Structure formats: structure tokens, C-alpha cells
mmCIF file of C-alpha atoms in Angstrom:
data_model
loop_
_atom_site.group_PDB
_atom_site.id
_atom_site.type_symbol
_atom_site.label_atom_id
_atom_site.label_comp_id
_atom_site.label_asym_id
_atom_site.label_seq_id
_atom_site.Cartn_x
_atom_site.Cartn_y
_atom_site.Cartn_z
ATOM 1 C CA MET K 41 63.481 152.845 65.160
ATOM 2 C CA PRO K 42 59.813 153.219 66.075
ATOM 3 C CA ASP K 43 58.774 155.781 68.647
ATOM 4 C CA VAL K 44 58.118 153.772 71.832
ATOM 5 C CA ASP K 45 56.213 156.482 73.712
ATOM 6 C CA GLY K 46 53.060 154.872 74.977
ATOM 7 C CA PHE K 47 53.382 151.567 73.113
ATOM 8 C CA ASP K 48 54.072 149.451 76.205
ATOM 9 C CA GLU K 49 51.099 150.942 78.006
ATOM 10 C CA PHE K 50 48.915 150.471 74.915
ATOM 11 C CA TYR K 51 50.016 146.858 74.595
ATOM 12 C CA ARG K 52 49.437 146.007 78.255
ATOM 13 C CA GLY K 53 46.037 147.666 78.219
ATOM 14 C CA SER K 54 44.733 146.006 75.064
ATOM 15 C CA ARG K 55 46.412 142.623 74.580
ATOM 16 C CA GLN K 56 43.928 140.494 76.569
ATOM 17 C CA ARG K 57 40.870 142.023 74.867
ATOM 18 C CA LEU K 58 42.421 141.590 71.458
ATOM 19 C CA LEU K 59 43.512 138.025 72.124
ATOM 20 C CA GLY K 60 40.020 137.139 73.366
ATOM 21 C CA PHE K 61 38.466 138.687 70.255
ATOM 22 C CA VAL K 62 40.717 136.825 67.809
ATOM 23 C CA TYR K 63 40.344 133.606 69.785
ATOM 24 C CA VAL K 64 36.589 133.837 69.308
ATOM 25 C CA LEU K 65 37.154 134.370 65.572
ATOM 26 C CA THR K 66 39.519 131.447 65.120
ATOM 27 C CA GLY K 67 38.540 128.999 67.831
ATOM 28 C CA ASP K 68 42.223 128.148 68.141
ATOM 29 C CA LEU K 69 44.288 129.764 70.887
ATOM 30 C CA ALA K 70 47.636 129.189 69.157
ATOM 31 C CA GLU K 71 46.358 130.700 65.893
ATOM 32 C CA ALA K 72 44.896 133.628 67.813
ATOM 33 C CA GLN K 73 48.163 134.225 69.643
ATOM 34 C CA ASP K 74 50.115 134.147 66.376
ATOM 35 C CA ALA K 75 47.751 136.579 64.655
ATOM 36 C CA VAL K 76 47.717 138.986 67.602
ATOM 37 C CA GLN K 77 51.483 138.863 67.946
ATOM 38 C CA GLU K 78 51.909 139.640 64.249
ATOM 39 C CA ALA K 79 49.428 142.527 64.506
ATOM 40 C CA TYR K 80 51.302 144.048 67.458
ATOM 41 C CA ILE K 81 54.574 143.706 65.576
ATOM 42 C CA ARG K 82 53.078 145.665 62.694
ATOM 43 C CA ALA K 83 51.711 148.255 65.125
ATOM 44 C CA TRP K 84 55.149 148.570 66.743
ATOM 45 C CA GLN K 85 56.775 149.098 63.351
ATOM 46 C CA ARG K 86 54.288 151.896 62.535
ATOM 47 C CA TRP K 87 53.747 153.174 66.076
ATOM 48 C CA SER K 88 54.576 156.776 65.232
ATOM 49 C CA THR K 89 51.557 156.743 62.882
ATOM 50 C CA VAL K 90 49.266 154.276 64.677
ATOM 51 C CA ARG K 91 49.439 156.101 68.014
ATOM 52 C CA GLY K 92 47.929 159.177 66.343
ATOM 53 C CA TYR K 93 44.780 157.303 65.271
ATOM 54 C CA ASP K 94 41.535 157.952 67.149
ATOM 55 C CA ASP K 95 41.471 154.269 68.179
ATOM 56 C CA PRO K 96 44.839 152.470 67.788
ATOM 57 C CA GLU K 97 43.303 149.328 69.261
ATOM 58 C CA ALA K 98 40.762 149.230 66.424
ATOM 59 C CA TRP K 99 43.626 149.371 63.919
ATOM 60 C CA VAL K 100 45.410 146.459 65.604
ATOM 61 C CA ARG K 101 42.107 144.555 65.860
ATOM 62 C CA VAL K 102 41.486 144.933 62.108
ATOM 63 C CA VAL K 103 45.043 143.866 61.289
ATOM 64 C CA ALA K 104 44.836 140.824 63.594
ATOM 65 C CA SER K 105 41.459 139.863 62.102
ATOM 66 C CA ARG K 106 42.825 140.089 58.581
ATOM 67 C CA ILE K 107 45.854 137.993 59.498
ATOM 68 C CA ALA K 108 43.617 135.340 61.064
ATOM 69 C CA VAL K 109 41.250 135.309 58.078
ATOM 70 C CA SER K 110 44.173 135.140 55.665
ATOM 71 C CA ARG K 111 45.541 132.080 57.465
ATOM 72 C CA TRP K 112 42.087 130.520 57.479
ATOM 73 C CA ARG K 113 41.739 131.102 53.712
ATOM 74 C CA SER K 114 45.153 129.571 53.154
ATOM 75 C CA LEU K 115 44.162 126.468 55.106
ATOM 76 C CA ARG K 116 40.862 126.296 53.227
ATOM 77 C CA SER K 117 42.711 126.512 49.895
ATOM 78 C CA ARG K 118 45.008 123.702 50.951
ATOM 79 C CA ALA K 119 42.025 121.601 51.973
ATOM 80 C CA ARG K 120 40.373 122.196 48.591
ATOM 81 C CA ALA K 121 43.575 121.211 46.798
ATOM 82 C CA TYR K 122 43.740 118.103 48.933
ATOM 83 C CA LEU K 123 40.189 117.180 47.959
ATOM 84 C CA ARG K 124 40.844 117.983 44.313
ATOM 85 C CA HIS K 125 44.042 115.952 44.050
ATOM 86 C CA GLY K 126 43.190 113.238 46.522
ATOM 87 C CA ALA K 127 45.006 111.900 49.490
ATOM 88 C CA GLU K 128 48.621 110.954 49.316
ATOM 89 C CA GLU K 129 49.143 107.266 49.253
ATOM 90 C CA SER K 130 49.495 106.213 52.820
ATOM 91 C CA MET K 131 52.789 104.864 53.937
ATOM 92 C CA PRO K 132 52.724 101.338 55.213
ATOM 93 C CA ALA K 133 53.410 100.915 58.904
ATOM 94 C CA PRO K 134 57.019 100.055 59.706
ATOM 95 C CA SER K 135 57.732 96.372 59.997
ATOM 96 C CA THR K 136 58.465 94.894 63.401
ATOM 97 C CA ASP K 137 62.062 94.420 62.241
ATOM 98 C CA THR K 138 62.374 98.136 61.527
ATOM 99 C CA VAL K 139 60.896 99.034 64.890
ATOM 100 C CA GLU K 140 63.308 96.671 66.647
ATOM 101 C CA VAL K 141 66.326 98.061 64.783
ATOM 102 C CA VAL K 142 65.333 101.667 65.578
ATOM 103 C CA ALA K 143 64.813 100.782 69.237
ATOM 104 C CA ALA K 144 68.211 99.080 69.351
ATOM 105 C CA LEU K 145 69.893 102.040 67.633
ATOM 106 C CA ARG K 146 68.475 104.374 70.266
ATOM 107 C CA ARG K 147 70.319 102.395 72.918
ATOM 108 C CA LEU K 148 73.705 102.932 71.268
ATOM 109 C CA PRO K 149 75.955 105.894 72.057
ATOM 110 C CA GLU K 150 75.293 108.850 69.756
ATOM 111 C CA GLU K 151 78.690 108.615 68.014
ATOM 112 C CA GLN K 152 78.048 104.992 67.042
ATOM 113 C CA ARG K 153 74.483 105.762 65.880
ATOM 114 C CA VAL K 154 75.670 108.635 63.715
ATOM 115 C CA ALA K 155 78.501 106.611 62.182
ATOM 116 C CA LEU K 156 76.194 103.655 61.443
ATOM 117 C CA ALA K 157 73.509 105.885 59.946
ATOM 118 C CA LEU K 158 75.925 107.801 57.723
ATOM 119 C CA TYR K 159 77.704 104.663 56.571
ATOM 120 C CA TYR K 160 74.817 102.235 56.148
ATOM 121 C CA LEU K 161 71.771 104.432 55.547
ATOM 122 C CA LEU K 162 73.365 107.180 53.481
ATOM 123 C CA GLY K 163 76.067 105.002 51.942
ATOM 124 C CA MET K 164 78.915 107.356 52.758
ATOM 125 C CA PRO K 165 82.441 105.958 52.574
ATOM 126 C CA VAL K 166 84.380 105.813 55.854
ATOM 127 C CA ALA K 167 86.551 108.784 54.872
ATOM 128 C CA GLU K 168 83.454 110.920 54.244
ATOM 129 C CA VAL K 169 81.909 109.827 57.540
ATOM 130 C CA ALA K 170 85.159 110.897 59.200
ATOM 131 C CA ARG K 171 84.970 114.333 57.569
ATOM 132 C CA GLU K 172 81.278 114.725 58.467
ATOM 133 C CA THR K 173 81.791 113.771 62.104
ATOM 134 C CA GLU K 174 85.194 115.468 62.389
ATOM 135 C CA ALA K 175 86.724 112.237 63.688
ATOM 136 C CA PRO K 176 89.802 110.321 62.522
ATOM 137 C CA VAL K 177 89.192 107.467 60.057
ATOM 138 C CA GLY K 178 90.367 104.934 62.656
ATOM 139 C CA THR K 179 87.859 106.268 65.177
ATOM 140 C CA VAL K 180 85.045 105.955 62.625
ATOM 141 C CA LYS K 181 86.072 102.369 61.884
ATOM 142 C CA ALA K 182 86.073 101.586 65.608
ATOM 143 C CA ARG K 183 82.631 103.194 66.050
ATOM 144 C CA LEU K 184 81.276 101.172 63.154
ATOM 145 C CA SER K 185 82.742 97.963 64.510
ATOM 146 C CA ARG K 186 81.534 98.559 68.060
ATOM 147 C CA GLY K 187 78.151 99.735 66.810
ATOM 148 C CA ARG K 188 77.673 96.604 64.679
ATOM 149 C CA ALA K 189 78.682 94.385 67.574
ATOM 150 C CA ALA K 190 76.347 96.170 69.989
ATOM 151 C CA LEU K 191 73.468 96.013 67.502
ATOM 152 C CA ALA K 192 74.061 92.320 66.912
ATOM 153 C CA GLU K 193 73.913 91.723 70.656
ATOM 154 C CA LEU K 194 70.840 93.887 71.138
ATOM 155 C CA LEU K 195 69.045 92.228 68.256
ATOM 156 C CA ALA K 196 70.380 88.746 69.103
ATOM 157 C CA VAL K 197 71.653 88.339 65.539
ATOM 158 C CA VAL K 198 73.439 85.090 64.920
ATOM 159 C CA ASP K 199 76.583 85.417 62.845
ATOM 160 C CA LEU K 200 75.956 83.043 59.938
ATOM 161 C CA GLU K 201 79.682 82.528 59.362
ATOM 162 C CA GLU K 202 80.202 80.979 62.784
ATOM 163 C CA PRO K 203 79.205 77.342 63.350
ATOM 164 C CA ALA K 204 75.837 77.108 65.090
ATOM 165 C CA ASP K 205 77.232 74.839 67.850
ATOM 166 C CA ALA K 206 80.191 77.076 68.713
#
């Protein structure tokens, strides 16, 4: 366990300066916060050594800077790879039918949505859906039946087996 003598005071006295410094380096507050937090974690882990330095804040500042630069280099490498290999083929926008089905599914109770998704989207048999949802097989069948009926009503689907004039 690191020696905590003076760490809290050190942290409170230096955190704003250090965050401001790294923010200027990165231009991104979230990235700066992450880098500074990681640097203070490393300082905490080595506090018995770091507190003996002439300027512990300088040590944390160097560590935070290196973390920020390392993340920047990683992003730059990813960008180069992206340019080298090209963009991924873009996915087509969802059809209006898909959007309507998703909107209708959101209006169903969660148990029915889960049962329908497991059964129809993942192709699980009813018994497996029952195991996954920890529900009896009969309950799963009822959820599927009620879910289909509710979806049909929400989507105004006409049952093709019934006569149109009925």
C-alpha cells in the first residue's frame, strides 16, 4: 500500500494546474482528464518514491504529457491505417420498414421484445429462449404470441389468411 502522507495535499494543490497544462496540449478536456487521472494513479502507486523528488509535480506533468502524446500517436496511427486501407464500405440506411418495426418493438413490454428478438432474430428454439430468459416454455410461447399480435396491431399488418372482407 502506498504511503499516503502528503499525497492528498499534493493532489489538491496541483491538479488544476496540471489539468490546464494537459488540456492545452491536447485541446480535448476529456482526453486531458483521462491523461491526468492516469498520471496521478501512477504517482499514487509510487508515492513513497515520487514524494522524495525535488518537484513531484514535474514528475506527474511529464507522465501526463507522455500519456497524452502516446494516445495522440495511437490515434494518428489509426488514422494512417484508415487512409492506407480506405474507408469501410458504408452501411445503407435502414429501410422505412425496419425503422417502423424497431419503433413498434420499443412499444412492447421488455419480456415480449426479448422473446421475439431471441426467437426471430437469433433463431433460438422456444426451449432455448425459455432457458435464456429463465421463464417456463409456456410463458415464452405466450410472450411470443402476444408480442406478434401487438406488433401486427402496431404495424397494421393484415393477416393474409383471413378473408379481406371479414
